[in-house]
Coordinates of C-alpha atoms and ligand atoms in Angstrom, one line a residue:
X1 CA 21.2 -16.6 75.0
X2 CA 20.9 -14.4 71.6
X3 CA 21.8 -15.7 68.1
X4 CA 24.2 -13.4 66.9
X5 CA 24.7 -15.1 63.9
X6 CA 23.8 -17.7 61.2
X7 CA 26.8 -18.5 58.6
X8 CA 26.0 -21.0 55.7
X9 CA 29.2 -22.8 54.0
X10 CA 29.1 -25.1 51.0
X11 CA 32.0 -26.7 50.5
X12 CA 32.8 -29.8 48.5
X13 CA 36.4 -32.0 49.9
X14 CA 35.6 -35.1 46.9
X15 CA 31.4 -33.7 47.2
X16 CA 29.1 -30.9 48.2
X17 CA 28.2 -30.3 51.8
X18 CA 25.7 -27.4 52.9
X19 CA 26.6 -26.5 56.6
X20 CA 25.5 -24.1 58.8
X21 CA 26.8 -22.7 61.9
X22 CA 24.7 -20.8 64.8
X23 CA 26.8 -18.6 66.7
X24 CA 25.2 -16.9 70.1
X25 CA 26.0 -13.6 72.4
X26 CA 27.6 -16.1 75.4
X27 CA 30.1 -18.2 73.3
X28 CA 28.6 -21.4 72.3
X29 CA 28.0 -22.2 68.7
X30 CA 26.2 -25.0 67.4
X31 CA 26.6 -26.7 63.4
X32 CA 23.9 -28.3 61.6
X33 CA 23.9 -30.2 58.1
X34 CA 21.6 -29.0 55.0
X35 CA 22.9 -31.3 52.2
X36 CA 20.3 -31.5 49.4
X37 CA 22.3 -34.2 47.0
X38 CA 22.4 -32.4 43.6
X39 CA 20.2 -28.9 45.0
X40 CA 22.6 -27.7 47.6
X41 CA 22.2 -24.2 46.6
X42 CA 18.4 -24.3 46.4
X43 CA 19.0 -24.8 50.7
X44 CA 22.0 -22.1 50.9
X45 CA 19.5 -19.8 49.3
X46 CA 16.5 -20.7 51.3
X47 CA 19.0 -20.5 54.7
X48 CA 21.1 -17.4 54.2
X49 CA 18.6 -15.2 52.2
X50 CA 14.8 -16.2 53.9
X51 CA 15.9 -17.9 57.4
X52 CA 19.0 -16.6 58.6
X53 CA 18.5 -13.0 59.0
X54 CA 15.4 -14.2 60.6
X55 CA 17.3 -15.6 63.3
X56 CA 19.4 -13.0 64.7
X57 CA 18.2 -11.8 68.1
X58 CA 16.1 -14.8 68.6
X59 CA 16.7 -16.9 71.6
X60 CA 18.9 -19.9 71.0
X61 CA 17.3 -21.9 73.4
X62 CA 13.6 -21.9 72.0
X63 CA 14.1 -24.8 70.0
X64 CA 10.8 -25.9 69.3
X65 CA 8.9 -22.0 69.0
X66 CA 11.5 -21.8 66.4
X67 CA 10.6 -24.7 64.1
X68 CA 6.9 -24.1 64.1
X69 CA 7.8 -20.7 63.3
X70 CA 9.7 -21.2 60.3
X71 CA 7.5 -24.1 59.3
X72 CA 4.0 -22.9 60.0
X73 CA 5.2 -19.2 59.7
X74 CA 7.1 -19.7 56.0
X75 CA 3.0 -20.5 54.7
X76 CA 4.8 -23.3 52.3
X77 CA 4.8 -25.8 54.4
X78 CA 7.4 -29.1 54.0
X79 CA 8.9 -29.5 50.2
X80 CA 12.7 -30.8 50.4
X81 CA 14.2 -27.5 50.7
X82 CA 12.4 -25.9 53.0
X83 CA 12.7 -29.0 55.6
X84 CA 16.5 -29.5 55.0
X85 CA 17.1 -25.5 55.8
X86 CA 14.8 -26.2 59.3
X87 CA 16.0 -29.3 59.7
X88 CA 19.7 -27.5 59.9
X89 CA 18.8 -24.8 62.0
X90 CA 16.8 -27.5 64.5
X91 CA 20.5 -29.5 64.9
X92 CA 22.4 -26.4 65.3
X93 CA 20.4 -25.2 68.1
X94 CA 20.6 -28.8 69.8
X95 CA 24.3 -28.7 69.7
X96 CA 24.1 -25.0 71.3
X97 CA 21.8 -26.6 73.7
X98 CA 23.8 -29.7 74.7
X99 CA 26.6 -27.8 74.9
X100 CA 25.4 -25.2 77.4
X101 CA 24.2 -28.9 79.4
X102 CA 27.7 -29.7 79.4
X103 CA 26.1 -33.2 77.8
X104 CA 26.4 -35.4 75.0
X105 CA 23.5 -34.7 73.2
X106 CA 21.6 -38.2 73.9
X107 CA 21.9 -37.5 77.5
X108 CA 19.7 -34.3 77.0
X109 CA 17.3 -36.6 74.7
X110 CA 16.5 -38.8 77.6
X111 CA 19.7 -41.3 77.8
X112 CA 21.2 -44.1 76.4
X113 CA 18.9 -46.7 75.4
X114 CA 21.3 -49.0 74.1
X115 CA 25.2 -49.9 74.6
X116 CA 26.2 -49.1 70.3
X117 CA 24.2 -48.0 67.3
X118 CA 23.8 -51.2 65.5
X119 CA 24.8 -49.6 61.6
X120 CA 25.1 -51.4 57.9
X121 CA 27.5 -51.3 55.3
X122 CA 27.7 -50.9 51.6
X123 CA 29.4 -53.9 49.8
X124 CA 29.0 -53.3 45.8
X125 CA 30.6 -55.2 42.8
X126 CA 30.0 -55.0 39.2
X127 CA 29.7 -58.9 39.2
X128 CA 28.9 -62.2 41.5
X129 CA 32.6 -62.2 41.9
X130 CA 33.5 -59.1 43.1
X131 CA 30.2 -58.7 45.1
X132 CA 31.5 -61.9 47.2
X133 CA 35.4 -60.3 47.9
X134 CA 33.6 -57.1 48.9
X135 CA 31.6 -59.0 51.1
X136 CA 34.4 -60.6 52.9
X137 CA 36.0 -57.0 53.2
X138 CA 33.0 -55.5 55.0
X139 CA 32.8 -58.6 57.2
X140 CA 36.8 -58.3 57.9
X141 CA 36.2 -54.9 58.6
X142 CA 33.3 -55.4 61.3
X143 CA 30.4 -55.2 59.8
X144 CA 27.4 -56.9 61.2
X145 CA 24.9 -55.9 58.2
X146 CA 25.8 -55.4 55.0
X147 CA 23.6 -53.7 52.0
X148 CA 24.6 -56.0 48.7
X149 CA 24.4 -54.1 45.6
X150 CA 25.4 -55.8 42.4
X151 CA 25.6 -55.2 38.5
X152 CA 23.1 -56.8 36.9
X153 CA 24.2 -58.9 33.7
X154 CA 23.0 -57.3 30.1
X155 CA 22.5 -53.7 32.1
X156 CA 25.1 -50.9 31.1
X157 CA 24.4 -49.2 34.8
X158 CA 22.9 -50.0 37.7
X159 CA 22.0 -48.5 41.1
X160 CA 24.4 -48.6 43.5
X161 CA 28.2 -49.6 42.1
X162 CA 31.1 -47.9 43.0
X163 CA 32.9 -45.9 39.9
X164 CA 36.1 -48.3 40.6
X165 CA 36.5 -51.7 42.5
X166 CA 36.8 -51.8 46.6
X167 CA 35.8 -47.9 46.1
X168 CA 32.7 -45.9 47.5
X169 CA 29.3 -45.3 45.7
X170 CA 28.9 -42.0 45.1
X171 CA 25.9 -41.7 42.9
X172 CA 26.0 -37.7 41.9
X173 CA 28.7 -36.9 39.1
X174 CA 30.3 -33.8 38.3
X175 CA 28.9 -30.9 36.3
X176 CA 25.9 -29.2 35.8
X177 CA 23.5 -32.1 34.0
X178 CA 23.0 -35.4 34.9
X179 CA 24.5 -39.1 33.8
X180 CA 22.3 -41.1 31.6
X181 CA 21.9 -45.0 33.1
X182 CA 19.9 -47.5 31.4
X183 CA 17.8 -50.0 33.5
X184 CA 15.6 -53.1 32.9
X185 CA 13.5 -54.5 35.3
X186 CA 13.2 -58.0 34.1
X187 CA 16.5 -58.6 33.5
X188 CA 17.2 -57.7 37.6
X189 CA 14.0 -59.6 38.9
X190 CA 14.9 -62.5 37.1
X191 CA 19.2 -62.4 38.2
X192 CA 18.6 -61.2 41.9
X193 CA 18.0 -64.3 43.7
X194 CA 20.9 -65.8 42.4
X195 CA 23.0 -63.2 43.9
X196 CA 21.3 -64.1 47.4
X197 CA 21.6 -67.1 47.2
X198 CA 25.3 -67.3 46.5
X199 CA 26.1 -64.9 49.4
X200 CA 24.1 -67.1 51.8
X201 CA 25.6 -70.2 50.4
X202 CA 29.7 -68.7 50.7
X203 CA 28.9 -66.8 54.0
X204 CA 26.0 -68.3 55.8
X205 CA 23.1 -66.4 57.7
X206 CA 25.1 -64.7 60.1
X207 CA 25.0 -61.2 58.8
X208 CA 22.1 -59.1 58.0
X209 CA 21.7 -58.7 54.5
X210 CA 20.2 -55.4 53.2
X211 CA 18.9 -54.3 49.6
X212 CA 18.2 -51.3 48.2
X213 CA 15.5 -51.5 45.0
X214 CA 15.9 -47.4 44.8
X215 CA 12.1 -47.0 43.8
X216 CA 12.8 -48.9 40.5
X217 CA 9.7 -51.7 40.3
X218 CA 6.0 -51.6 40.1
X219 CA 4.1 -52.7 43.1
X220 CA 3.4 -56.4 41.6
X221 CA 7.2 -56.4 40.6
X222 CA 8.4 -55.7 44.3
X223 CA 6.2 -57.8 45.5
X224 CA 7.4 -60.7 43.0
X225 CA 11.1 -59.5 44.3
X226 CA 10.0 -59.8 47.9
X227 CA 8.9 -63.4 47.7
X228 CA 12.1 -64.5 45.6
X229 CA 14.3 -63.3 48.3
X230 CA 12.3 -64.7 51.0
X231 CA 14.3 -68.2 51.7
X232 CA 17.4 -65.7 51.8
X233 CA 15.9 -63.8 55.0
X234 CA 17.2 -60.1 54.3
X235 CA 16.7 -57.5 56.8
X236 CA 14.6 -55.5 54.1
X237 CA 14.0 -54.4 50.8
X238 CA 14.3 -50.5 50.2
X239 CA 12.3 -48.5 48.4
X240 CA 10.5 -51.1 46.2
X241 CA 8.8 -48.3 44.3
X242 CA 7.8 -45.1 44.9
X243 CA 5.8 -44.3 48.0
X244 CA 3.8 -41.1 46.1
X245 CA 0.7 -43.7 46.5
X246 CA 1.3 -44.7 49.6
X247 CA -1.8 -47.4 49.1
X248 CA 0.2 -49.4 46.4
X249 CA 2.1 -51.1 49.5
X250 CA -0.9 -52.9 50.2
X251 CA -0.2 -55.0 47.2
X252 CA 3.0 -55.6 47.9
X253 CA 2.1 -56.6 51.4
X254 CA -0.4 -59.3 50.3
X255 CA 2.0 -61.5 48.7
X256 CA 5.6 -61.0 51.0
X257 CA 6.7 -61.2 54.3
X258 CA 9.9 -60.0 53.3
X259 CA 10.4 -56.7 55.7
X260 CA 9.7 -53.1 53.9
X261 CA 12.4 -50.1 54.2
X262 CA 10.8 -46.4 52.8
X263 CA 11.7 -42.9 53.4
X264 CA 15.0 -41.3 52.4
X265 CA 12.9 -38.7 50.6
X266 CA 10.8 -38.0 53.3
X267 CA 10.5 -34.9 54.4
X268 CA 8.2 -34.7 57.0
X269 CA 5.9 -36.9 59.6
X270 CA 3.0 -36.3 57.1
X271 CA 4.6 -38.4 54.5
X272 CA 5.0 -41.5 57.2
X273 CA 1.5 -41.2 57.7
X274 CA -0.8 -43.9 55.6
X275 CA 2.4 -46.1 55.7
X276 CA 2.5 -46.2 59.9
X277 CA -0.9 -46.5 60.1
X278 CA -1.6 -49.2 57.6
X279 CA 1.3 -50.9 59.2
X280 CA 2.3 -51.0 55.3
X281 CA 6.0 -50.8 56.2
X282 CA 8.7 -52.3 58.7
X283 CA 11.4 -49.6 58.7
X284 CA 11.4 -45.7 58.8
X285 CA 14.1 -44.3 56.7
X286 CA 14.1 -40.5 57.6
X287 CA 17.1 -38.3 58.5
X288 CA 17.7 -35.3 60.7
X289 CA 19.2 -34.2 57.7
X290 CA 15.9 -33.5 55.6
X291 CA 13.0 -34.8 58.2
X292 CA 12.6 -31.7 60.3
X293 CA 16.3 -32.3 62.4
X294 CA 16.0 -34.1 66.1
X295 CA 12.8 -32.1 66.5
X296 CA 11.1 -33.5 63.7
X297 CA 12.7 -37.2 63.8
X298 CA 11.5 -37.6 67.4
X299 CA 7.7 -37.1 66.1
X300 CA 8.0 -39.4 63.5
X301 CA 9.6 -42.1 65.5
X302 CA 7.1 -41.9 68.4
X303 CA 4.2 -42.4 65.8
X304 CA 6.5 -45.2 64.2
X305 CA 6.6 -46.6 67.7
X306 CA 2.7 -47.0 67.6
X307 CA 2.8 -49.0 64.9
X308 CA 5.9 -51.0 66.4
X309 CA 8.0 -49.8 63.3
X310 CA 11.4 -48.9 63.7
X311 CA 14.1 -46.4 62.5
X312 CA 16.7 -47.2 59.8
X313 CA 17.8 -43.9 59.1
X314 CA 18.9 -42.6 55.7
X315 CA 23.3 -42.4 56.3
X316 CA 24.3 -42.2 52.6
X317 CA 27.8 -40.0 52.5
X318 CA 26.0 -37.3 50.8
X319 CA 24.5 -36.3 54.7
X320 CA 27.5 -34.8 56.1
X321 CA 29.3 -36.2 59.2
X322 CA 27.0 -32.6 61.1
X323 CA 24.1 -35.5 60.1
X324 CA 26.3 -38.7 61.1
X325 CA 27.0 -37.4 64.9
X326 CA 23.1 -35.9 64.9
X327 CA 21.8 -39.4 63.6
X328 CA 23.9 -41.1 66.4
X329 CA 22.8 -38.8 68.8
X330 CA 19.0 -39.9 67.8
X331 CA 19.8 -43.7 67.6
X332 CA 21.3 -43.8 70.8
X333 CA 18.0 -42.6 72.7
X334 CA 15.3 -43.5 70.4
X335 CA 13.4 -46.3 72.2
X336 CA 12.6 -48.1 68.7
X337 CA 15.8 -48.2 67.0
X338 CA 16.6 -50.5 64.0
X339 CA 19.5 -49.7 62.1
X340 CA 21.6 -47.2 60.6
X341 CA 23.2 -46.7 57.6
X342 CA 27.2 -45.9 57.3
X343 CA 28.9 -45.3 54.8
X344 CA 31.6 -43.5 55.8
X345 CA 33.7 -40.8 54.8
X346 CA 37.3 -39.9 53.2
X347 CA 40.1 -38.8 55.2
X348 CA 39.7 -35.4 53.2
X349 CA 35.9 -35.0 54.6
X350 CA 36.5 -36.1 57.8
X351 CA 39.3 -33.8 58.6
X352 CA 37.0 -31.1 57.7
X353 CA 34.9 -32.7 60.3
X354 CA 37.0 -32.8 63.3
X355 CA 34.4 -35.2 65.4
X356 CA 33.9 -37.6 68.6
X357 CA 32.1 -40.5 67.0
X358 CA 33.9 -43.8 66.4
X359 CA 33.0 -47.3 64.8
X360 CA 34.3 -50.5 66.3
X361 CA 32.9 -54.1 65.4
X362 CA 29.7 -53.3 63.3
X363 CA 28.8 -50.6 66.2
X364 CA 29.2 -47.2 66.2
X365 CA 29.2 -44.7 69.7
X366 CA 28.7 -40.6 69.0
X367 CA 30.8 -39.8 72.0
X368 CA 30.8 -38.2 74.8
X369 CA 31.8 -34.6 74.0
X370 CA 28.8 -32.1 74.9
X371 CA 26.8 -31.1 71.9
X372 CA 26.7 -33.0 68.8
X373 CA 30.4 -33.7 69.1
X374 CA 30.9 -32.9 65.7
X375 CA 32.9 -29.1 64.4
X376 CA 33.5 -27.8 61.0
X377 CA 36.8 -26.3 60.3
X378 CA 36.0 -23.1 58.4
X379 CA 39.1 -22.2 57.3
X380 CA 40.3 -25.5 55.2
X381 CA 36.9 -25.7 54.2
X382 CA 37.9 -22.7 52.0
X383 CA 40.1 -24.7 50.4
X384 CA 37.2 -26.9 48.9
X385 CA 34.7 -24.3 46.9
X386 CA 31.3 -25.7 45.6
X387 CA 31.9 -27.5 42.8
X388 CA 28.2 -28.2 40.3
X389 CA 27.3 -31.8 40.8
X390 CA 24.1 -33.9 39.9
X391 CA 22.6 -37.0 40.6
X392 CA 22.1 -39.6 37.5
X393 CA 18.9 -40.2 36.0
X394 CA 17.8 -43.8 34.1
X395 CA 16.3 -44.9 31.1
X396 CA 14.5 -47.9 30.4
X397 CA 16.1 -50.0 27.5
X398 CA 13.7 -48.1 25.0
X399 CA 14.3 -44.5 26.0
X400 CA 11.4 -43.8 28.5
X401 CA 12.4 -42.3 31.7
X402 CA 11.9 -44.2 34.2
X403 CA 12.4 -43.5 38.6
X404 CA 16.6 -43.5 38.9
Ligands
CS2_1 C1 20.6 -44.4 48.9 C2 21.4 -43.2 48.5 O1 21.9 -44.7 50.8 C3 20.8 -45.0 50.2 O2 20.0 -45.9 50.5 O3 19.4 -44.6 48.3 O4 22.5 -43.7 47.9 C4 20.7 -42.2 47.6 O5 20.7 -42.6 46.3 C5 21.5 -40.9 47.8 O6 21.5 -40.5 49.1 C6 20.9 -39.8 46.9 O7 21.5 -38.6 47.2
MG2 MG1 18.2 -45.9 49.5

């Protein structure tokens, strides 16, 4: 079975998605996503002008030769861009694969080891207030676990809000440079436990509750953050600060028990390494999307496995539903599953996705359709050209740049 040819589409129906297609000499074609939130064309570039041409005439079913050949054999090894363009081209060919099983993919993984994909939502407010009806949407709506994102009092901007009320976060904005936000550490550390606290006290401990710190505190700060949200129980923290030093954990390990989420901007399972082994962290954040595709998310989750860390996938709605069905795919074999993220999609996205994944009750299923499940509908997509789009950066009260 030939490749006969590798197309690359960005298109942008509310946002940018980078998808590429994988067509072969019997019929069956295969997509893959290669969304780099805010440096999609760094990966179109990298795909249609170094890998694709590449590809034609190889064979579609040597998977695995086919990675280590563009990852060993591009010299550069890992870097964001790189892995994203691989990690595309490793889903592609598991669709093609899957599809010439005639099997869902997680059949072809090894089966089902689990009923539903267990996934968490996003509930944001700008206050308490609005936090708490959100809350009691999501719950309304199903969800099981529920990230709790709020604006903290005295900051102009912070992480995770939605532009407008009962709307989703969509952190990148228009344009070709980025938003300016203004953040203050001391003024979160000191309001966050209230905000726990009052969503434990209206809805009980039921739910999981989820937090994402998007790399913004120090290692003494996350690990004073991690012991003031202990008596609230949260499923974890995320991203407490950057993991660059991966030995800075160790701190933050001494002083909480409350469970450690890192690695949406992983790209490889050389980045998970100090982390696993120095059991410094609970979750394992990685997606197909940017970690190497199925290939390269099964390694990392059988070293997680070692370590008896499990996977809580990156699932923001800048991974394109190509990711979503791929991630569900993963989550539905991997023996140590955690959680996923969902954040769904708009009805303009999705019907540029035509796909076989469903939510119901908290849960989500990928389907049974062989492949990934998942198609891309090139024509309407030319009705959504690239539009230039970045992701924010913050400032710290005085002016310094500080991690966004
Ligand atoms: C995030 C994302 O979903 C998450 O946990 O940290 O919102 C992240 O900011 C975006 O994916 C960046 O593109
Ligand atoms: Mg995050």
């Amino acid at each position: 079975m030939r490749i006969a040819k590798a197309d690359v589409f960005v298109s942008c129906p509310g946002r940018n998605f980078v998808t590429l297609k994988i067509s072969t000499d019997c019929g069956l074609s295969g997509v893959g996503d290669a969304t780099l939130n805010g440096r999609e064309l760094a990966v179109v570039s990298y795909l249609r002008d170094h890998l694709c041409p590449q590809l034609v005439g190889r064979d579609a079913q040597q998977i695995e030769d086919i990675w280590q050949y563009f990852y060993k054999g591009g010299y550069w090894r890992r870097g964001p861009v790189t892995m994203s363009a691989i990690s595309a081209i490793d889903m592609a060919l598991w669709d093609i694969k899957a599809k010439a099983a005639k099997m869902p993919l997680y059949q072809l993984l090894g089966g089902a080891s689990r009923e539903r994909v267990l996934v968490y939502g996003h509930c944001t407010g700008s206050t308490i207030d609005a936090v708490l009806d959100d809350y009691a949407r999501h719950q309304a709506s199903g969800f099981k676990a529920i990230r709790v994102q709020c604006g903290i009092p005295g900051v102009a901007s912070s992480y995770g809000l939605a532009k407008q009320q009962g709307g989703k976060y969509e952190p990148a904005s228009k344009g070709k440079r980025p938003e300016e936000q203004i953040w203050s550490t001391e003024k979160y550390l000191n309001f966050i436990p209230t905000l726990f606290d009052k969503i434990r006290s209206r809805f009980g401990e039921k739910d999981h509750l989820l937090h994402d710190i998007h790399h913004r505190l120090t290692p003494i700060e996350a690990a004073r953050f991690g012991k003031s949200v202990e008596p609230y129980h949260l499923f974890w923290m995320e991203d407490p600060t950057p993991a660059e030093n991966q030995a800075c954990f160790r701190l933050i390990r001494q002083h909480t028990v409350t469970p450690i989420a890192v690695g949406e901007v992983f790209n490889s399972i050389w980045d998970c390494k100090q982390l696993m082994e120095e059991q410094l962290i609970d979750y394992i954040r990685t997606t197909v999307t940017h970690a190497g595709g199925i290939s390269g998310m099964r390694r990392i989750a059988d070293f997680a496995a070692l370590y008896q860390i499990r996977t809580g996938s990156h699932g923001a709605s800048d991974l394109s539903p190509v990711s979503m069905a791929a991630a569900l795919h993963f989550d539905m074999w991997v023996p140590n599953f955690g959680i996923q993220e969902y954040m769904g999609y708009s009805e303009a996205m999705l019907e540029l996705f035509p796909r076989s994944w469903s939510f119901a009750d908290g849960y989500m299923h990928p389907g049974d359709a062989p492949g990934l499940g998942v198609d891309f509908n090139e024509k309407l997509a030319e009705q959504y050209p690239y539009e230039p789009a970045c992701l924010p950066i913050a400032r710290l009260e005085d002016g310094t740049l500080w991690n966004w």
